[in-house]
Amino acid sequence: MAFLPPPGYQPYYNPTLPYNREIPGGLRSGMSIYVQGVASSHMKRFHVNFVLPGGDIAFHFNPRFDGWDKVVFNTKQGGNWGKEERKRSMPFRKGDAFELVFTVLDEHYKVIVNGSPFYEYGHRIPLQKVTHLQVDGDLELQSINFLGGGPSPGPGPGPVHGRSPHELPTMEGPPVFNPPVPFLGRIQGGLTPRKTIVIKGLVTQHASSVTINFKAAQSNDVALHINSRLPEGVVVRNSYLGGKWGKEERNISFNPFTRGQYFDLSIRCGHDRFKVFANGQHIFDYAHRFAAFQRVDAVEIKGDLSLSYVQI
């Protein structure tokens, strides 16, 4: 079953290196680019480039392990490199998973590593001229996600991803970056068919449990309970209706919750079921047991994890 991303959310999973792709809709203020991967145990350097047609580089991000570990920032114009900016601090650890976020603002690129602000790099070239993103070096890429950034050049009334606009999944609420755990988010207007909730996070190194609940606040019913039990290696699904738990479901195509690893979950509501995708792969369906699913108006996330991004 193919993963169909909602508009404003464009992920690429397990891309090969070197990565060199057009930025969907072009670079825009307010956009965030998430790069998740694992630093090589023998890492010397890697780079992320925001590239113009013709090869100039608006922003060159370059961690270097060379005895005096540092991160170098620069711009290449007319084929010539400008003046380097450096930070003699290394937020990456050899052999460890990482999450690197570039948030594009009117004044600068804001760089966040593993949830902590790291650097701000002022624009030397207008951001609107950037068309491509390049990544290469001593790392393993797990995913690259392009998020938001206001209106992009639209596809018009025709089909998108081979689907008509009324068939596409939707995300209506604003994104929440690095929210604290436990997290409780409101679903404005309740669940509707095609509504998609995206959750990106990191399972802690000694995690025992991660829980996601879709709740009807008025009745305290839980339409969908997702519970990753790390010691058992299972992901349990259930519903809590009328004060009672129902029958557990455990079959799953693969378990996306691993200690010390990032996950990317998309949960889509349909007319008769939830469809759940992890890292772009369909992992399970869950038939509605709570018939009035439109009354589900809250998402609760708790357990042994940190959250990097939630959009409802």
Phi, psi and omega in degrees: 000122184284143176277127179248107184286146175288154177304140181089002181218106185235099180264151169233124186254138178050049180290150179275157177259147354289143177267129179209099183224154174293141176280122184303119179079000182082163182285135183222149176299136183095348179285147172237137177245120179260127175242115179245136181191192178231128177288134178301144177293344178245029186300133170250318177191159167212170180216153170234125183240136171260111199247146176259160171302135182098348172105350175295155186237115180290322181214121178248117180249121193217090172290137181228123171261097185222033181096320172238083191300138183200167172240130182254139178234139181197176177225140178245116181234135180058029180083001183243138176285144176271200180281129180290144164249141184226148170232117183274065178209136185244108181276354181258144178240134181304131178085355184259150172291150178215160172230121183244124183239130172249114175258126185266118178243169183299326186265331189197170167270129175257124184255127179235130180239123179051040175086356182248130176303135185241317185197155172234127184241114182293146181292128171255339176233137180307131186299332183294345180278347182285131181239336187228156172242134177238139175222134176199163177129203188270072180205164172247122180274133175257320177198153170230127183235133175254122187237126165063211180102026178074190185291132174258163176306114189283160179278358182080195186282353184284183183289152175237132184054029181078007180241149173287155185305326182286354176263349185286146172295157183234149168228120188251329183279161177289150177290149176243121184261132175050049179288154177289158177247133004289151182243137174228115181244141180271137175263101183297124180082359180079173179292142174223156177304138180085347179295134183238133176249127180249130181230122176240133181198182181234125174282131183292162186297329183243034185295145172243336185202142171228131184231136174232125181238132170259113193241149167260105190299325185296321184256350184067013174288150176244108183289322178218121177245117177249121185228105175276119178254098189299316180299328180271343182071030182237157173239107185267137173241145181196178174227146178243102188234130178061031178083010182225143172280145177267204181276133180288147169242137185230342182298136183205146182287323170199157183263114183276354184263109181229137181303132177077010183239151175278153174225158182223107188247133173238121183244116186246130178273131174245182180294326185235358183196165166268140171246128186241129180239143175231127180052038176083358181248138177291126182248329174191159168251155177221109182295140180299126170256338177262097190301320181273060186297342178297343178278351177290117188229014180210146173241125179248132178231127182210168178119204188265074182204163167242145183256136176254335185196132173225131173228130185245000000 
